[in-house]
Short mmCIF file of C-alpha atoms in Angstrom, two decimals:
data_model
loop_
_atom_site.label_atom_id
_atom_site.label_comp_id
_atom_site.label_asym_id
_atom_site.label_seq_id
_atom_site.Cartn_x
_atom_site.Cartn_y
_atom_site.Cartn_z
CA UNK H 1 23.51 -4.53 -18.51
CA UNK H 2 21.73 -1.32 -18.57
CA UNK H 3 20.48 0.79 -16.17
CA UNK H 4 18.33 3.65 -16.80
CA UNK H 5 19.85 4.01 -20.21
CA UNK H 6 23.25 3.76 -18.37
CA UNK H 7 25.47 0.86 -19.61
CA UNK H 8 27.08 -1.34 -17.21
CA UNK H 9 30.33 -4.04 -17.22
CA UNK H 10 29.64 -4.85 -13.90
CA UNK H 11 27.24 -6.51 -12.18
CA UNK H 12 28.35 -6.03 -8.78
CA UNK H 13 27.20 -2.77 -6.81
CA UNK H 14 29.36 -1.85 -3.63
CA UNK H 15 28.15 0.00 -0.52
CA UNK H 16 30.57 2.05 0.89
CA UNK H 17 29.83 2.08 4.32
CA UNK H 18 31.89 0.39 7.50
CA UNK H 19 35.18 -0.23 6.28
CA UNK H 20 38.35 -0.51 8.78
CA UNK H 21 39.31 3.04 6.51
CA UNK H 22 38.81 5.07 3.43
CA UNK H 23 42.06 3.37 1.91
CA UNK H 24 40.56 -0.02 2.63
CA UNK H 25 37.39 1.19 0.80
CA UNK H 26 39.24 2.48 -2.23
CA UNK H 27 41.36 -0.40 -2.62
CA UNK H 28 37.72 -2.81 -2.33
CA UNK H 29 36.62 -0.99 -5.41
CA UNK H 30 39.40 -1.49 -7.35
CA UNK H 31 39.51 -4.62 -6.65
CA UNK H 32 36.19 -5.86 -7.33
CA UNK H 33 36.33 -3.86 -10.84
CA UNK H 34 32.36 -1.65 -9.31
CA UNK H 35 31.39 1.08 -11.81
CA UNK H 36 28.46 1.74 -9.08
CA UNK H 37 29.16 2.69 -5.38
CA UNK H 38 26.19 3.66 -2.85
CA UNK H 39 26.39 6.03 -0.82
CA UNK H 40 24.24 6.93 2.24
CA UNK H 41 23.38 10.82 2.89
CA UNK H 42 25.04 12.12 6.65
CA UNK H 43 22.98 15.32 7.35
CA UNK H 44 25.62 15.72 10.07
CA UNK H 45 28.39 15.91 7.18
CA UNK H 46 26.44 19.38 5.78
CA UNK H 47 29.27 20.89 7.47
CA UNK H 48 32.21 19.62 5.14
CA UNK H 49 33.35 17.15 7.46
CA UNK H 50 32.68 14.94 4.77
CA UNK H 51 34.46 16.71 1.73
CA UNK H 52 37.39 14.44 1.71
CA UNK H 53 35.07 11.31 1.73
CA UNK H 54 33.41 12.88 -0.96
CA UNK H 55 36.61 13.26 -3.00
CA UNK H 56 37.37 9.52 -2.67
CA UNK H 57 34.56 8.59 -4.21
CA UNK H 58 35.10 11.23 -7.50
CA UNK H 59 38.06 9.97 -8.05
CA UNK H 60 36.77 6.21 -7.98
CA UNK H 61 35.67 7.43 -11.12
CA UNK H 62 32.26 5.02 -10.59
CA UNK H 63 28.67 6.19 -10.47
CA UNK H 64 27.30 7.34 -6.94
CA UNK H 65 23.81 6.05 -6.23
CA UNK H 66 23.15 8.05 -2.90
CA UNK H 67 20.61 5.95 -0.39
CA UNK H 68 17.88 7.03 1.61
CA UNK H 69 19.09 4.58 4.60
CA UNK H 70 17.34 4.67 7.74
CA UNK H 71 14.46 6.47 6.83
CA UNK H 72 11.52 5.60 8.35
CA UNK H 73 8.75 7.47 6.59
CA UNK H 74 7.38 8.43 3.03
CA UNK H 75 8.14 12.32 4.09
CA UNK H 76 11.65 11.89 5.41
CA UNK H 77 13.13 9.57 2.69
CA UNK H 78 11.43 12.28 -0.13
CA UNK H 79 13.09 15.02 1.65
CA UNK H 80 16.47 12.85 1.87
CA UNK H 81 16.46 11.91 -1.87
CA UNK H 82 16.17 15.92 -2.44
CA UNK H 83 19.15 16.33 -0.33
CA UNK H 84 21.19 13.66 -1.82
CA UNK H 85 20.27 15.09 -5.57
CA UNK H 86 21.39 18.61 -4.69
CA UNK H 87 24.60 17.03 -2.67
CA UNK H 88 25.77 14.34 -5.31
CA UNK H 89 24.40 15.85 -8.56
CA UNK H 90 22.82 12.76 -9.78
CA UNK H 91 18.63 11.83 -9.59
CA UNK H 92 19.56 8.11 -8.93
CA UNK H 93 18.47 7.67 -5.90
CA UNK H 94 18.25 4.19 -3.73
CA UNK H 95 14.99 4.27 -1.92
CA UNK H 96 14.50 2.69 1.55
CA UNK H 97 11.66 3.06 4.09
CA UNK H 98 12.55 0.93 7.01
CA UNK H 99 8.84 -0.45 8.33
CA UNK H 100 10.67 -2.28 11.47
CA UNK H 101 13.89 -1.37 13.41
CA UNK H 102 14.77 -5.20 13.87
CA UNK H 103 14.74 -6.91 10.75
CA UNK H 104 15.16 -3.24 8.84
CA UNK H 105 12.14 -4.56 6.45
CA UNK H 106 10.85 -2.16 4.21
CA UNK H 107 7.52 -0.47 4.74
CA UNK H 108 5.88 -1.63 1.06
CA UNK H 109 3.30 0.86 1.60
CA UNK H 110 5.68 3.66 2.13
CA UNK H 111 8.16 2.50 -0.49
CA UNK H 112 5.45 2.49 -3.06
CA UNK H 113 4.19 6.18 -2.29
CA UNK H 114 7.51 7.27 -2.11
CA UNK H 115 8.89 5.61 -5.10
CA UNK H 116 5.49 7.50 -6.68
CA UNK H 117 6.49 10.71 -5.35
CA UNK H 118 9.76 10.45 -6.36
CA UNK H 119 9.60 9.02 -9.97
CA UNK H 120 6.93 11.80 -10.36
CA UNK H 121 9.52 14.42 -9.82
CA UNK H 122 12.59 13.05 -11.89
CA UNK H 123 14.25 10.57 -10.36
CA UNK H 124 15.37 7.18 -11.25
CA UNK H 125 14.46 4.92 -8.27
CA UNK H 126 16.10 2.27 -6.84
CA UNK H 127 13.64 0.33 -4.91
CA UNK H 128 14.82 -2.01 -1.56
CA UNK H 129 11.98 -4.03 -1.60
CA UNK H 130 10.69 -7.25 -0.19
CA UNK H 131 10.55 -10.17 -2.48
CA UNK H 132 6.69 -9.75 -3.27
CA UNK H 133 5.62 -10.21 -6.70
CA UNK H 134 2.38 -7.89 -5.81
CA UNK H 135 4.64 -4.63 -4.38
CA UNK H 136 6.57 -5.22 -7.50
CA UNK H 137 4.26 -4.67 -9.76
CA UNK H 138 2.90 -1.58 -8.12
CA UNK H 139 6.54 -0.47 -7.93
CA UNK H 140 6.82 -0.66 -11.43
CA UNK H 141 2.95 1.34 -11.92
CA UNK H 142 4.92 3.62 -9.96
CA UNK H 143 7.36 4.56 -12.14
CA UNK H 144 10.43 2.44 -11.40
CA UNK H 145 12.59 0.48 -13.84
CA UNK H 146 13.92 -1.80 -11.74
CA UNK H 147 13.56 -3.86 -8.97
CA UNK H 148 15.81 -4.81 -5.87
CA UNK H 149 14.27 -7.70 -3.55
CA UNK H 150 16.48 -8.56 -0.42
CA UNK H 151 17.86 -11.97 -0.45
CA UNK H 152 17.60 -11.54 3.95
CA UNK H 153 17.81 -8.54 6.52
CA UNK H 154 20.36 -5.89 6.04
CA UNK H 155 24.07 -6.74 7.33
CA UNK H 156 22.41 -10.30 8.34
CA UNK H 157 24.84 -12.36 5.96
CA UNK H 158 22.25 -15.22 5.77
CA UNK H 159 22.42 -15.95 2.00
CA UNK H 160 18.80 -15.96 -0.07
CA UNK H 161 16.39 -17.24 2.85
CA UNK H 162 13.75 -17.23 -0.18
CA UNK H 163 15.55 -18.41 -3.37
CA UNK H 164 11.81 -19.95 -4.25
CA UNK H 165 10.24 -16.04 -4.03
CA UNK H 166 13.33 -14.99 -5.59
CA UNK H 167 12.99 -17.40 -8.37
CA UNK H 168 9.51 -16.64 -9.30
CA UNK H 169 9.79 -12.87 -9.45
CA UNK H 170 12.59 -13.31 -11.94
CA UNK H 171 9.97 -15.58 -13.86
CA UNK H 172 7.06 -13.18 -13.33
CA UNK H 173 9.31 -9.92 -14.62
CA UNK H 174 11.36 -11.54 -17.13
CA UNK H 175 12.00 -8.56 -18.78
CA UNK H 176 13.08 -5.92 -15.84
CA UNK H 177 16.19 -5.76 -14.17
CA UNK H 178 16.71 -7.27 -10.77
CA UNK H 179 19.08 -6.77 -8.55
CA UNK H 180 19.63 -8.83 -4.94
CA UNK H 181 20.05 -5.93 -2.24
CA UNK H 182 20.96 -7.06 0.89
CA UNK H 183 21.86 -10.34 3.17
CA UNK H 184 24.51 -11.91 0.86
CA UNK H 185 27.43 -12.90 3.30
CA UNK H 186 29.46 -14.94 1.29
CA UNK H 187 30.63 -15.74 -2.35
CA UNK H 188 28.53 -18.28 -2.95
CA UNK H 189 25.75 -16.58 -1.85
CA UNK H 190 26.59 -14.11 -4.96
CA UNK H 191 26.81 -16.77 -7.37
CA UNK H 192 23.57 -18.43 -5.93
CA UNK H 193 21.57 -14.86 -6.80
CA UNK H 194 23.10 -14.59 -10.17
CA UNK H 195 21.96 -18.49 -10.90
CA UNK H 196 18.71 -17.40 -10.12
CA UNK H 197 18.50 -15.26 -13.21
CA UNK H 198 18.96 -12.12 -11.11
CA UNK H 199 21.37 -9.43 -13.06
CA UNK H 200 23.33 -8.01 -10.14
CA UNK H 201 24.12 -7.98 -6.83
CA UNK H 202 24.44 -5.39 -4.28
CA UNK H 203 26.16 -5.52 -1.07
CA UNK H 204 28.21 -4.38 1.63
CA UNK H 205 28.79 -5.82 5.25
CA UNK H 206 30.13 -9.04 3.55
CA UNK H 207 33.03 -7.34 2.01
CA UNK H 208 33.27 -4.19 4.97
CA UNK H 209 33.51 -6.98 7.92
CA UNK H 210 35.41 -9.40 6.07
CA UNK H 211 38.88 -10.02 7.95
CA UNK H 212 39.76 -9.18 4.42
CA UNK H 213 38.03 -6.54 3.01
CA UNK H 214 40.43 -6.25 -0.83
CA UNK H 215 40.47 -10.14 -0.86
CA UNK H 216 36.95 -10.43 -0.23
CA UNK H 217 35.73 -7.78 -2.90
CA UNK H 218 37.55 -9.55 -5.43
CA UNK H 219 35.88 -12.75 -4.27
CA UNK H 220 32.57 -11.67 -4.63
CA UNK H 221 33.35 -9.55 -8.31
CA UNK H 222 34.73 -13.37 -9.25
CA UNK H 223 31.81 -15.13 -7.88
CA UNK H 224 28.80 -12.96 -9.25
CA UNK H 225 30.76 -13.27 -12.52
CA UNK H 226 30.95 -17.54 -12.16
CA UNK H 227 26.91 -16.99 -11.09
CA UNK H 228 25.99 -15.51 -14.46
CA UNK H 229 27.99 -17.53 -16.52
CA UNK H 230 26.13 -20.53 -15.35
CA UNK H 231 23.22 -19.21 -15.88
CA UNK H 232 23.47 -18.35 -19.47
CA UNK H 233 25.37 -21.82 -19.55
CA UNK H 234 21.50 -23.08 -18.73
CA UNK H 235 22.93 -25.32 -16.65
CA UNK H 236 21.28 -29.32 -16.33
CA UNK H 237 17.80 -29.59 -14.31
CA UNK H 238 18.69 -32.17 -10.67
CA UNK H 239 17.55 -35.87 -11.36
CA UNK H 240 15.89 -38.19 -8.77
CA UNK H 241 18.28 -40.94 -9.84
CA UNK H 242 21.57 -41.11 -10.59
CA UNK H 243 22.94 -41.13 -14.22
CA UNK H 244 26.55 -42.63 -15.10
CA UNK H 245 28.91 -40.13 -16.90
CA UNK H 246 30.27 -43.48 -18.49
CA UNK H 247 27.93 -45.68 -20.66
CA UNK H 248 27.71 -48.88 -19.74
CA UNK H 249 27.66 -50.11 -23.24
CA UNK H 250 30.41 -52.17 -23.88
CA UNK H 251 31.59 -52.82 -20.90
CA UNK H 252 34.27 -56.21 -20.41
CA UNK H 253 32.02 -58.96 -19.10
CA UNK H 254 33.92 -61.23 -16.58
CA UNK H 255 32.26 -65.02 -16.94
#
């Protein structure tokens, strides 16, 4: 996979956030085999109260893609994405612009004029985005590369509540790289995404809360892994009726 001229093994992105501690977190991304780990920028850590954080993930050794998170507006997720560049030294940058505090759906209007703004002045954007085939392509007029629709509300753990939507951006933008951010809460919900056609995942609470964290991100590396083998498998379409395994052809007949 490549991203932004970047190549990729993995096809599982980590967040970073939430876990029980930082050896926890750095045994999760060993474990799940990540070469990209987001990161969300504390303006509270401009102190160095964050330095050691900061030198566990260096020595992770896996690409930081620093997150506007819980940014409500075009202005303050512009001005965070500035931050973050100067901070982690990298113009990856994963853009959110929270429209509502409950559901933590982006504002499309504001993502797109951000995403603009930002793509304008270097960076390589990675947009949260609904699963709209319309605000994707004026994500991509804006500059972007990529694309990464939520499968359901951040830290929900409800799975794809829209494989359909899902499904028919992959068809619509067969050609750009799509990546399921947010809502996965289980393995199978992985694998599910990566059926779709989608070419990675990205998550976080699923393998932070886990009662497991280590066993959990190895579940999910081995699950989005299963997901796109079965997809280039191009697995069989469902049938209305059922279709023996064993032909019938041949059969003893009892008279």
């Amino acid at each position: 996979m490549q991203i932004y001229g970047t190549n990729i093994s993995s096809r599982l992105l980590l967040g970073t956030a939430q876990y029980p501690s930082p050896t926890v977190l750095k045994q999760a991304i060993e474990a799940c085999g990540t070469e990209i780990i987001t990161v969300s920028l504390r303006r509270e850590t401009a102190d160095g109260s964050g330095a050691g954080f900061w030198e566990l993930l260096k020595d992770s050794n896996c690409k930081v893609l620093p997150n506007t998170a819980g940014c409500h507006s075009v202005q303050e997720a512009v001005v965070t994405a500035q931050m973050a560049r100067e901070l982690f030294g990298t113009n990856w940058i994963k853009l959110e612009v929270i429209g509502n505090s409950d559901t933590l759906q982006p504002d499309v209007f504001g993502l797109v004029e951000a995403a603009r703004l930002l793509c304008a002045d270097g960076f390589k954007v990675f947009p949260y985005t609904t699963d709209d085939i319309v605000v994707g392509e004026k994500l991509l007029e804006a500059g972007c590369e990529l694309l990464m629709p939520w499968g359901a509300p951040i830290g929900s753990g409800q799975g794809l509540r829209n494989p359909d939507a899902l499904r028919a951006m992959r068809a619509h933008f067969p050609d750009i790289t799509m990546i399921v951010d947010a809502g996965i809460g289980r393995p199978s919900d992985a694998t599910r995404a990566m059926e779709l056609g989608m070419d990675a995942v990205l998550l976080n609470t699923a393998v932070a809360k886990a009662g497991d964290p280590v066993l959990m991100a190895q579940a999910m590396a081995q699950a989005v892994e299963a997901g796109r083998n079965g997809y280039n498998a191009d697995p069989m379409e469902p049938r209305d009726m059922a279709v023996p395994s064993t032909p019938t052809l041949g059969m003893a007949e009892l008279i």
